[in-house]
């Protein structure tokens, strides 16, 4: 799924918030209880003008001074009781709504993150990691602010506004019909302006995502940026993206401010027209002074509710855009799907059997350029096969297809006689260990990084795997040994040390099929010999597929397969391939400084 085009964002509507219902549904009980307290708080507010009317008519206007004092005392106590009830109900509503907002946001964030972890690498060929991070952080924060605050405020003020309006219509029907007619003339233009607010809200969020994407990309490559002295250029590029985000936000805020101002001015003017006629009614004896006071308070409640609702509506539009973006991620489907009825793999015995049969593959981002063409390759259990060839020949693609990071467009791949597309992804990948060219080290200690290969392994098993990978000595020399924090992406280790941690991780997993993608590329000559010996020991009783540019590391493989432009060009042992005088012979001549046959 590609991210929506920032230049032409879709205008989210409040209906997009319906996507949150699956996350709200498990908490129906707390939501219902919060609704009860919301209605009670609104009702307490609406009762207050009635108590005020009684206070004025019976406590201030009453003729008997003694009765007036007693009435004042009673009505002030009644007002205090109403205020206390309002405080209790509001506090309960605030707690429940805040809890629901935090809970739903955490569930939503967890669901999106877990879904992204299941997406194949093909998804991230068209979607930037920074875009995903922005949606996980900025967008979920917007959703939390609405679910945990704005939505509750909006509902509360809607109830209060409707209640106040109902009381005004009931007490002054003729006047309020005129006022409602004026309000309709205010609402219609507001709806038109609201469409532009929706578009600008979505555009603003997309621009913020652009800055996150740039930051994630550049901060992950700080050594390269600094090595080429491009700090100023990258800072300027980020500043330009930030300025674009600010400019879009400024335009959104300007339109939204106009919308809020227009609604408040129009509403206030309409209600003042109705209020203007109140004193005339008192003078003519049609209503009492208390009735007028009640009307004034209801007018204030109605105007305040409309003001809050106009602001909440803008928040709802922003949250609708955020929800839409999050739902897009949840709706995205990985090109590599789990089988509907997965088949079980047979129990491993002495390595795995692998077969590629007439496999063709093109990367989704390069559909016109074949990466593999007509690949026929069989690996027998316990056999070590090396893939060699120039860069871009398709060697790493073979490994990615075995792991089902992508699916071939033609042909089939079987593991122990079972088509890998019919095997559950977790079971398939549990049978495979991989040592990639770029070793991944997590922000944890050495023990945890090696144990990533098998989380239930004991400390003794982790240490044994580290010894086999010749990593034990340098790990024990670290300040806290195996408990030493290795830094983000292993920045506290050398390239060779990171590679040996990765090799130890694969050895600990002990899979029947081992994939080595330039596993010794970052090692010096001495370390390479040590790790090569460890890898050869690890290859015993398992099938191994090795990718190497340095031919010295593959000479002892059972077979060498030469790939060129996505096709298998040569097969055989080292000596036989050198004698054939083909591509392998030319590569060997360049690396070993011997004349090609």
Coordinates of C-alpha atoms in Angstrom, one line a residue:
X1 CA 0.0 0.0 0.0
X2 CA 1.4 3.3 -1.0
X3 CA 0.8 6.3 1.3
X4 CA -1.8 8.7 0.0
X5 CA -0.4 11.5 -2.2
X6 CA 0.3 14.4 0.1
X7 CA -0.4 17.0 -2.6
X8 CA -4.0 15.8 -3.1
X9 CA -5.2 14.5 0.2
X10 CA -8.6 13.1 0.6
X11 CA -11.0 15.1 2.8
X12 CA -11.7 13.0 5.9
X13 CA -15.2 13.3 7.4
X14 CA -16.3 12.6 10.9
X15 CA -17.7 9.3 9.6
X16 CA -14.1 8.1 9.4
X17 CA -14.2 7.9 13.2
X18 CA -16.5 4.8 12.8
X19 CA -13.3 2.9 12.2
X20 CA -12.6 3.1 15.9
X21 CA -15.7 1.1 16.8
X22 CA -13.9 -2.3 16.9
X23 CA -11.5 -0.8 19.4
X24 CA -14.3 0.9 21.5
X25 CA -16.6 -2.2 21.5
X26 CA -14.7 -4.2 24.2
X27 CA -15.3 -1.3 26.6
X28 CA -19.0 -0.9 26.2
X29 CA -19.5 -1.0 30.0
X30 CA -17.1 1.9 30.9
X31 CA -18.5 3.9 27.8
X32 CA -22.1 3.4 29.0
X33 CA -21.2 4.5 32.5
X34 CA -19.3 7.5 31.2
X35 CA -22.4 8.4 29.2
X36 CA -24.6 8.2 32.3
X37 CA -22.3 10.6 34.2
X38 CA -22.2 12.8 31.1
X39 CA -26.0 13.1 31.0
X40 CA -26.1 13.7 34.8
X41 CA -23.5 16.4 34.6
X42 CA -25.4 18.1 31.7
X43 CA -28.7 17.8 33.6
X44 CA -27.1 19.3 36.7
X45 CA -26.1 22.3 34.6
X46 CA -29.5 22.6 33.1
X47 CA -31.2 22.5 36.5
X48 CA -29.2 25.4 37.7
X49 CA -31.2 28.2 35.8
X50 CA -34.4 26.7 37.2
X51 CA -33.0 27.0 40.7
X52 CA -31.9 30.5 39.9
X53 CA -35.4 31.5 38.7
X54 CA -36.9 30.3 42.0
X55 CA -34.2 32.1 43.9
X56 CA -35.1 35.4 42.2
X57 CA -38.8 35.1 42.2
X58 CA -39.2 33.7 45.7
X59 CA -36.1 34.9 47.5
X60 CA -35.5 38.4 46.1
X61 CA -38.9 39.5 44.9
X62 CA -41.0 38.1 47.8
X63 CA -42.8 40.9 49.8
X64 CA -42.3 39.4 53.3
X65 CA -38.7 40.0 54.5
X66 CA -38.8 37.0 56.8
X67 CA -40.0 34.7 54.1
X68 CA -37.4 36.2 51.8
X69 CA -34.5 35.3 54.2
X70 CA -35.8 31.7 54.6
X71 CA -36.3 31.4 50.8
X72 CA -32.8 32.7 50.2
X73 CA -31.3 30.2 52.6
X74 CA -33.2 27.3 51.0
X75 CA -32.5 28.2 47.5
X76 CA -28.8 28.8 48.0
X77 CA -28.6 25.4 49.6
X78 CA -30.4 24.0 46.6
X79 CA -27.9 25.8 44.3
X80 CA -25.0 24.4 46.3
X81 CA -26.4 20.9 46.0
X82 CA -26.7 21.3 42.2
X83 CA -23.1 22.5 42.0
X84 CA -21.8 19.7 44.2
X85 CA -23.6 17.1 42.0
X86 CA -22.2 18.8 38.9
X87 CA -18.7 18.5 40.4
X88 CA -19.0 14.8 41.3
X89 CA -20.6 13.8 38.0
X90 CA -18.0 15.8 36.0
X91 CA -15.1 14.2 37.9
X92 CA -16.5 10.7 37.3
X93 CA -17.1 11.5 33.6
X94 CA -13.6 12.9 33.2
X95 CA -11.9 9.9 34.7
X96 CA -13.8 7.3 32.7
X97 CA -13.5 9.2 29.4
X98 CA -9.8 9.7 29.9
X99 CA -9.3 6.1 30.8
X100 CA -11.2 5.0 27.7
X101 CA -9.1 7.4 25.5
X102 CA -5.8 6.1 26.8
X103 CA -6.9 2.4 26.6
X104 CA -8.3 2.6 23.1
X105 CA -5.3 4.5 21.9
X106 CA -2.9 1.9 23.3
X107 CA -4.9 -0.9 21.7
X108 CA -5.0 0.9 18.4
X109 CA -1.3 1.6 18.5
X110 CA -0.5 -2.0 19.4
X111 CA -2.8 -3.3 16.6
X112 CA -1.2 -1.1 13.9
X113 CA 2.3 -2.0 15.1
X114 CA 1.6 -5.7 15.2
X115 CA 0.0 -5.5 11.7
X116 CA 3.1 -3.7 10.3
X117 CA 5.4 -6.4 11.7
X118 CA 3.5 -9.0 9.6
X119 CA 3.8 -7.0 6.3
X120 CA 6.3 -8.4 3.8
X121 CA 9.3 -6.3 2.7
X122 CA 7.4 -5.6 -0.5
X123 CA 5.1 -3.3 1.5
X124 CA 8.0 -1.2 2.6
X125 CA 9.3 -0.7 -1.0
X126 CA 6.4 1.7 -1.5
X127 CA 5.8 3.0 2.1
X128 CA 8.4 4.9 4.1
X129 CA 9.2 3.7 7.6
X130 CA 9.0 7.3 8.8
X131 CA 5.5 7.6 7.4
X132 CA 4.5 4.5 9.5
X133 CA 6.2 5.9 12.6
X134 CA 4.3 9.2 12.2
X135 CA 1.0 7.4 12.0
X136 CA 1.9 5.4 15.1
X137 CA 2.8 8.5 17.1
X138 CA 1.2 11.7 15.8
X139 CA -2.0 10.2 14.5
X140 CA -2.7 8.0 17.6
X141 CA -2.1 11.1 19.8
X142 CA -4.7 13.0 17.8
X143 CA -7.1 10.1 18.2
X144 CA -6.4 9.9 22.0
X145 CA -7.1 13.6 22.4
X146 CA -10.5 13.2 20.7
X147 CA -11.6 10.0 22.3
X148 CA -10.3 11.0 25.7
X149 CA -11.4 14.6 25.8
X150 CA -12.9 16.4 22.8
X151 CA -15.6 13.8 22.0
X152 CA -16.8 13.8 25.6
X153 CA -16.8 17.6 25.6
X154 CA -18.7 17.7 22.4
X155 CA -21.4 15.2 23.6
X156 CA -21.7 17.1 26.9
X157 CA -22.1 20.4 25.2
X158 CA -24.5 18.9 22.6
X159 CA -26.7 17.7 25.4
X160 CA -26.5 21.0 27.3
X161 CA -27.1 23.0 24.1
X162 CA -30.1 21.0 23.1
X163 CA -31.5 21.1 26.6
X164 CA -31.0 24.8 26.8
X165 CA -32.5 25.3 23.4
X166 CA -35.5 23.1 24.4
X167 CA -36.1 25.1 27.6
X168 CA -35.9 28.4 25.6
X169 CA -38.3 27.1 23.0
X170 CA -40.7 25.9 25.8
X171 CA -40.6 29.3 27.6
X172 CA -40.4 31.7 24.7
X173 CA -41.6 29.8 21.6
X174 CA -42.3 32.7 19.4
X175 CA -39.0 34.4 19.9
X176 CA -36.9 31.2 19.6
X177 CA -38.5 30.2 16.3
X178 CA -37.2 33.4 14.9
X179 CA -33.8 32.7 16.5
X180 CA -33.7 29.2 15.0
X181 CA -34.4 30.6 11.6
X182 CA -31.4 32.8 11.9
X183 CA -29.2 29.9 13.1
X184 CA -30.0 27.9 10.0
X185 CA -28.5 30.8 7.9
X186 CA -25.4 30.5 10.1
X187 CA -25.0 26.7 9.8
X188 CA -25.3 26.3 6.0
X189 CA -22.2 28.5 5.2
X190 CA -20.3 26.8 8.1
X191 CA -20.8 23.4 6.4
X192 CA -19.2 24.7 3.2
X193 CA -16.2 26.1 5.0
X194 CA -15.9 22.9 7.0
X195 CA -15.1 21.0 3.8
X196 CA -12.0 23.1 3.3
X197 CA -11.0 22.5 7.0
X198 CA -11.2 18.8 6.4
X199 CA -9.0 18.9 3.4
X200 CA -6.4 21.1 5.1
X201 CA -6.5 18.9 8.2
X202 CA -5.5 15.8 6.2
X203 CA -2.9 17.7 4.2
X204 CA -1.4 19.0 7.5
X205 CA -1.0 15.5 8.9
X206 CA 0.6 14.3 5.7
X207 CA 3.1 17.1 5.8
X208 CA 4.0 16.2 9.4
X209 CA 4.5 12.6 8.2
X210 CA 6.9 13.9 5.6
X211 CA 9.2 15.4 8.3
X212 CA 9.1 12.1 10.3
X213 CA 10.1 10.2 7.2
X214 CA 13.0 12.4 6.5
X215 CA 14.2 12.3 10.1
X216 CA 14.0 8.5 10.3
X217 CA 15.9 8.1 7.1
X218 CA 18.7 10.6 7.9
X219 CA 19.2 9.7 11.6
X220 CA 19.7 6.1 10.6
X221 CA 22.5 7.2 8.3
X222 CA 24.3 9.8 10.5
X223 CA 27.8 8.4 9.8
X224 CA 27.2 8.7 6.0
X225 CA 25.7 12.2 6.4
X226 CA 28.7 13.4 8.5
X227 CA 31.2 11.5 6.3
X228 CA 30.0 13.5 3.3
X229 CA 29.7 16.7 5.3
X230 CA 26.0 17.0 4.4
X231 CA 24.7 18.1 7.8
X232 CA 23.7 21.6 6.7
X233 CA 22.0 20.3 3.5
X234 CA 20.0 17.7 5.5
X235 CA 19.1 20.2 8.1
X236 CA 17.9 22.5 5.4
X237 CA 15.9 19.7 3.8
X238 CA 14.2 18.9 7.1
X239 CA 13.6 22.6 7.7
X240 CA 11.9 22.9 4.3
X241 CA 9.6 20.0 5.1
X242 CA 8.9 21.5 8.6
X243 CA 8.1 24.8 7.0
X244 CA 5.7 23.2 4.5
X245 CA 4.0 21.5 7.5
X246 CA 3.8 24.8 9.3
X247 CA 2.4 26.6 6.2
X248 CA -0.3 23.9 5.8
X249 CA -1.1 24.0 9.5
X250 CA -1.3 27.8 9.3
X251 CA -3.8 27.7 6.5
X252 CA -5.8 25.1 8.3
X253 CA -5.8 27.2 11.5
X254 CA -6.8 30.4 9.6
X255 CA -9.8 28.7 8.0
X256 CA -10.7 27.0 11.2
X257 CA -10.4 30.3 13.1
X258 CA -12.7 32.0 10.6
X259 CA -15.2 29.1 10.9
X260 CA -15.2 29.4 14.7
X261 CA -15.5 33.1 14.7
X262 CA -18.3 33.1 12.1
X263 CA -20.3 30.5 14.1
X264 CA -19.9 32.2 17.4
X265 CA -20.7 35.7 16.0
X266 CA -23.8 34.5 14.1
X267 CA -25.0 32.4 17.0
X268 CA -24.5 35.1 19.5
X269 CA -26.2 37.7 17.3
X270 CA -29.2 35.4 16.8
X271 CA -29.5 34.8 20.5
X272 CA -29.1 38.4 21.4
X273 CA -32.0 39.2 19.2
X274 CA -34.1 36.8 21.2
X275 CA -32.7 38.1 24.5
X276 CA -33.4 41.7 23.5
X277 CA -37.1 41.0 23.6
X278 CA -36.9 39.5 27.1
X279 CA -37.0 42.9 29.1
X280 CA -39.9 44.0 27.0
X281 CA -41.8 40.9 28.1
X282 CA -41.0 41.6 31.8
X283 CA -42.1 45.2 31.5
X284 CA -45.4 44.1 29.8
X285 CA -45.9 41.5 32.6
X286 CA -45.8 38.5 30.4
X287 CA -42.9 36.9 32.3
X288 CA -41.3 37.4 35.7
X289 CA -37.8 38.7 36.6
X290 CA -36.8 35.2 37.6
X291 CA -38.0 33.9 34.2
X292 CA -35.8 36.5 32.5
X293 CA -32.8 35.5 34.6
X294 CA -33.5 31.8 33.7
X295 CA -33.6 32.8 30.0
X296 CA -30.3 34.7 30.3
X297 CA -28.5 31.7 31.8
X298 CA -29.9 29.3 29.2
X299 CA -28.8 31.7 26.5
X300 CA -25.3 31.7 28.0
X301 CA -25.3 27.9 28.2
X302 CA -26.5 27.7 24.6
X303 CA -23.9 30.2 23.3
X304 CA -21.1 28.5 25.3
X305 CA -22.2 25.1 24.0
X306 CA -22.2 26.2 20.4
X307 CA -18.7 27.8 20.9
X308 CA -17.3 24.5 22.3
X309 CA -19.0 22.5 19.6
X310 CA -17.5 24.6 16.8
X311 CA -14.0 24.0 18.3
X312 CA -14.7 20.3 18.9
X313 CA -15.9 19.9 15.3
X314 CA -12.4 21.0 14.1
X315 CA -10.8 18.5 16.5
X316 CA -13.1 15.8 15.2
X317 CA -12.1 16.5 11.6
X318 CA -8.4 16.3 12.5
X319 CA -9.0 13.0 14.4
X320 CA -11.1 11.7 11.5
X321 CA -8.1 12.3 9.2
X322 CA -5.8 10.6 11.7
X323 CA -8.2 7.6 12.0
X324 CA -8.5 7.3 8.3
X325 CA -4.7 7.1 8.0
X326 CA -4.4 4.5 10.7
X327 CA -7.3 2.4 9.2
X328 CA -5.4 2.5 5.8
X329 CA -2.5 0.8 7.5
X330 CA -4.7 -1.8 9.2
X331 CA -6.5 -2.4 5.9
X332 CA -3.2 -2.9 4.0
X333 CA -2.7 -6.6 3.1
X334 CA 0.7 -8.1 2.7
X335 CA 1.5 -9.5 -0.7
X336 CA 2.7 -12.6 1.0
X337 CA -0.4 -14.2 2.6
X338 CA -0.7 -17.0 5.1
X339 CA -2.2 -20.2 3.5
X340 CA -5.8 -20.7 4.2
X341 CA -5.2 -24.4 5.2
X342 CA -1.5 -24.7 6.0
X343 CA 0.3 -28.0 5.6
X344 CA 2.7 -29.3 8.3
X345 CA 6.4 -29.8 7.4
X346 CA 7.8 -33.3 8.1
X347 CA 10.1 -33.7 11.0
X348 CA 13.6 -32.5 10.1
X349 CA 16.3 -35.2 9.9
X350 CA 19.9 -34.2 9.0
X351 CA 19.1 -31.0 7.2
X352 CA 16.3 -29.8 4.8
X353 CA 15.7 -30.6 1.2
X354 CA 15.1 -27.5 -1.0
X355 CA 14.0 -27.3 -4.6
X356 CA 13.5 -24.4 -6.9
X357 CA 11.5 -25.4 -10.0
X358 CA 11.4 -23.0 -13.0
X359 CA 11.2 -20.0 -10.7
X360 CA 10.6 -16.5 -12.2
X361 CA 10.5 -13.4 -10.0
X362 CA 10.3 -9.6 -10.5
X363 CA 10.3 -7.1 -7.6
X364 CA 7.0 -5.2 -7.3
X365 CA 8.9 -1.9 -7.5
X366 CA 10.7 -3.0 -10.7
X367 CA 8.0 -5.0 -12.6
X368 CA 9.8 -4.7 -16.0
X369 CA 13.2 -6.0 -14.8
X370 CA 13.4 -9.8 -14.1
X371 CA 15.3 -10.6 -10.9
X372 CA 15.3 -14.4 -11.5
X373 CA 14.5 -16.3 -14.6
X374 CA 13.9 -20.0 -14.9
X375 CA 15.8 -21.0 -11.8
X376 CA 16.0 -24.8 -11.3
X377 CA 18.0 -25.7 -8.2
X378 CA 17.9 -28.6 -5.7
X379 CA 19.7 -28.8 -2.4
X380 CA 19.9 -32.2 -0.8
X381 CA 19.7 -32.6 3.0
X382 CA 23.0 -31.8 4.7
X383 CA 24.5 -30.3 1.5
X384 CA 26.3 -27.0 1.3
X385 CA 25.7 -25.0 -1.9
X386 CA 27.3 -21.7 -2.7
X387 CA 25.8 -19.0 -4.8
X388 CA 28.2 -16.7 -6.5
X389 CA 28.0 -14.1 -9.2
X390 CA 28.3 -10.3 -9.8
X391 CA 26.2 -7.8 -7.8
X392 CA 22.6 -7.8 -9.0
X393 CA 22.7 -11.3 -10.3
X394 CA 19.9 -12.4 -8.0
X395 CA 21.7 -14.2 -5.2
X396 CA 20.0 -12.4 -2.3
X397 CA 16.7 -12.7 -4.1
X398 CA 17.0 -16.5 -3.8
X399 CA 17.2 -16.2 0.0
X400 CA 14.3 -13.8 0.2
X401 CA 12.1 -16.1 -1.8
X402 CA 13.1 -19.0 0.5
X403 CA 12.0 -17.0 3.5
X404 CA 8.8 -15.9 1.7
X405 CA 9.6 -12.2 2.0
X406 CA 8.3 -12.3 -1.6
X407 CA 6.4 -14.9 -3.6
X408 CA 7.6 -16.0 -7.1
X409 CA 5.4 -15.1 -10.0
X410 CA 6.1 -18.4 -11.7
X411 CA 7.4 -21.8 -10.7
X412 CA 7.5 -23.3 -7.2
X413 CA 9.8 -23.7 -4.2
X414 CA 9.5 -26.7 -1.9
X415 CA 11.0 -27.4 1.5
X416 CA 11.2 -31.1 2.4
X417 CA 8.7 -31.8 -0.4
X418 CA 6.1 -29.2 0.7
X419 CA 5.4 -26.1 -1.4
X420 CA 6.4 -23.2 0.9
X421 CA 3.3 -21.2 -0.1
X422 CA 1.3 -24.0 1.7
X423 CA 3.3 -23.7 4.9
X424 CA 2.5 -21.3 7.8
X425 CA 5.0 -18.5 7.7
X426 CA 6.0 -19.0 11.4
X427 CA 6.7 -22.7 10.8
X428 CA 8.6 -22.1 7.6
X429 CA 10.8 -19.5 9.1
X430 CA 11.3 -21.6 12.3
X431 CA 13.2 -24.1 10.0
X432 CA 15.5 -21.4 8.6
X433 CA 18.4 -19.6 10.2
X434 CA 19.9 -16.5 8.5
X435 CA 23.1 -14.5 8.9
X436 CA 22.6 -11.4 6.7
X437 CA 25.3 -9.2 5.2
X438 CA 24.2 -6.3 7.4
X439 CA 24.0 -7.6 10.9
X440 CA 21.1 -6.3 12.9
X441 CA 21.9 -5.6 16.6
X442 CA 19.1 -4.5 18.8
X443 CA 19.2 -1.9 21.6
X444 CA 19.8 -4.5 24.3
X445 CA 22.7 -6.4 25.9
X446 CA 24.8 -9.1 24.2
X447 CA 22.9 -11.9 26.0
X448 CA 19.5 -10.7 24.7
X449 CA 20.8 -10.2 21.2
X450 CA 22.1 -13.7 20.8
X451 CA 19.1 -15.2 22.6
X452 CA 16.9 -13.5 19.9
X453 CA 17.6 -16.7 17.9
X454 CA 15.9 -18.8 20.5
X455 CA 14.2 -16.8 23.3
X456 CA 13.8 -19.9 25.6
X457 CA 17.6 -20.7 25.5
X458 CA 19.5 -20.9 28.8
X459 CA 22.5 -18.6 29.5
X460 CA 24.8 -21.7 29.1
X461 CA 23.4 -22.3 25.6
X462 CA 23.8 -18.7 24.7
X463 CA 27.5 -18.7 25.8
X464 CA 28.1 -22.0 23.9
X465 CA 26.7 -20.4 20.7
X466 CA 29.0 -17.3 21.3
X467 CA 32.0 -19.6 21.7
X468 CA 31.2 -21.4 18.5
X469 CA 31.0 -18.1 16.7
X470 CA 34.3 -16.9 18.3
X471 CA 32.4 -14.1 20.0
X472 CA 32.9 -15.1 23.6
X473 CA 36.3 -13.5 24.1
X474 CA 35.3 -10.0 23.0
X475 CA 32.0 -10.2 24.8
X476 CA 33.6 -11.1 28.1
X477 CA 36.0 -8.2 27.6
X478 CA 33.1 -5.7 27.5
X479 CA 32.5 -3.7 30.7
X480 CA 29.6 -5.9 31.9
X481 CA 30.3 -9.0 29.8
X482 CA 27.2 -10.5 28.4
X483 CA 25.0 -7.9 30.2
X484 CA 26.7 -5.0 28.4
X485 CA 24.3 -2.8 26.5
X486 CA 25.4 -2.7 22.9
X487 CA 23.8 0.6 21.8
X488 CA 21.4 1.4 19.1
X489 CA 22.2 -0.8 16.0
X490 CA 25.2 -2.1 17.9
X491 CA 27.2 1.2 17.6
X492 CA 29.5 0.1 20.5
X493 CA 30.8 -2.9 18.5
X494 CA 32.9 -3.1 15.4
X495 CA 31.5 -4.5 12.2
X496 CA 33.2 -7.8 12.7
X497 CA 31.9 -8.1 16.2
X498 CA 28.4 -7.4 15.1
X499 CA 28.7 -10.1 12.5
X500 CA 29.8 -12.6 15.0
X501 CA 26.9 -11.8 17.3
X502 CA 24.6 -12.4 14.3
X503 CA 26.4 -15.7 13.6
X504 CA 26.0 -16.8 17.2
X505 CA 22.3 -16.0 17.0
X506 CA 21.9 -18.3 14.0
X507 CA 23.9 -21.1 15.7
X508 CA 21.8 -20.9 18.8
X509 CA 18.6 -21.3 16.7
X510 CA 20.1 -24.5 15.3
X511 CA 17.8 -24.7 12.2
X512 CA 17.9 -27.5 9.6
X513 CA 18.4 -24.9 6.8
X514 CA 21.1 -22.2 7.2
X515 CA 21.3 -19.2 4.9
X516 CA 24.5 -17.2 4.9
X517 CA 24.5 -13.9 3.0
X518 CA 28.1 -12.7 3.0
X519 CA 28.3 -13.9 6.6
X520 CA 32.0 -13.1 6.9
X521 CA 32.1 -10.0 4.8
X522 CA 32.9 -7.7 7.8
X523 CA 35.6 -9.8 9.3
X524 CA 39.4 -9.4 9.1
X525 CA 41.5 -12.3 7.8
X526 CA 42.2 -13.8 11.2
X527 CA 38.6 -13.5 12.4
X528 CA 37.3 -14.8 9.1
X529 CA 39.3 -18.0 9.5
X530 CA 38.0 -18.5 13.0
X531 CA 34.4 -17.8 12.1
X532 CA 34.7 -19.9 8.9
X533 CA 35.7 -22.9 11.0
X534 CA 32.8 -22.2 13.4
X535 CA 30.4 -22.0 10.5
X536 CA 31.7 -25.2 9.0
X537 CA 31.1 -26.9 12.3
X538 CA 27.6 -25.3 12.4
X539 CA 26.9 -26.6 8.9
X540 CA 27.2 -30.2 10.0
X541 CA 23.9 -32.2 9.6
X542 CA 22.1 -29.3 8.1
X543 CA 21.6 -27.8 4.6
X544 CA 23.4 -24.6 4.0
X545 CA 23.0 -22.0 1.2
X546 CA 26.0 -19.6 1.1
X547 CA 26.2 -16.3 -0.8
X548 CA 29.7 -15.0 -1.1
X549 CA 31.6 -12.6 -3.3
X550 CA 35.0 -13.7 -1.9
X551 CA 35.5 -17.1 -3.6
X552 CA 38.0 -18.2 -1.0
X553 CA 35.0 -18.7 1.4
X554 CA 33.1 -21.1 -0.9
X555 CA 35.8 -23.4 -2.3
X556 CA 34.9 -26.2 0.1
X557 CA 31.2 -26.1 -0.8
X558 CA 29.7 -29.3 -2.1
X559 CA 28.5 -27.4 -5.2
X560 CA 28.9 -23.9 -6.6
X561 CA 26.1 -22.3 -8.6
X562 CA 27.0 -19.2 -10.7
X563 CA 24.2 -16.7 -11.2
X564 CA 24.3 -14.0 -13.9
X565 CA 21.5 -11.6 -14.7
X566 CA 19.0 -13.8 -12.8
X567 CA 19.9 -17.0 -14.6
X568 CA 22.0 -20.0 -13.6
X569 CA 25.0 -20.0 -15.9
X570 CA 27.3 -22.6 -14.4
X571 CA 27.3 -25.3 -11.8
X572 CA 30.0 -27.5 -10.3
X573 CA 33.0 -27.6 -8.0
X574 CA 35.7 -24.9 -7.7
X575 CA 38.3 -26.7 -9.8
X576 CA 35.8 -27.7 -12.5
X577 CA 34.4 -24.2 -12.8
X578 CA 37.9 -22.7 -13.1
X579 CA 38.7 -25.1 -15.9
X580 CA 35.5 -24.2 -17.8
X581 CA 36.8 -20.7 -18.5
X582 CA 33.4 -19.0 -17.9
X583 CA 32.2 -16.3 -15.5
X584 CA 33.5 -18.1 -12.4
X585 CA 36.9 -18.6 -14.0
X586 CA 37.1 -14.8 -14.7
X587 CA 36.0 -14.0 -11.1
X588 CA 38.6 -16.4 -9.7
X589 CA 41.3 -14.9 -11.9
X590 CA 40.6 -11.4 -10.6
X591 CA 40.5 -12.5 -6.9
X592 CA 43.3 -15.0 -6.9
X593 CA 45.6 -13.2 -9.4
X594 CA 45.8 -16.3 -11.7
X595 CA 45.2 -16.3 -15.4
X596 CA 41.7 -17.4 -16.5
X597 CA 41.4 -20.6 -18.4

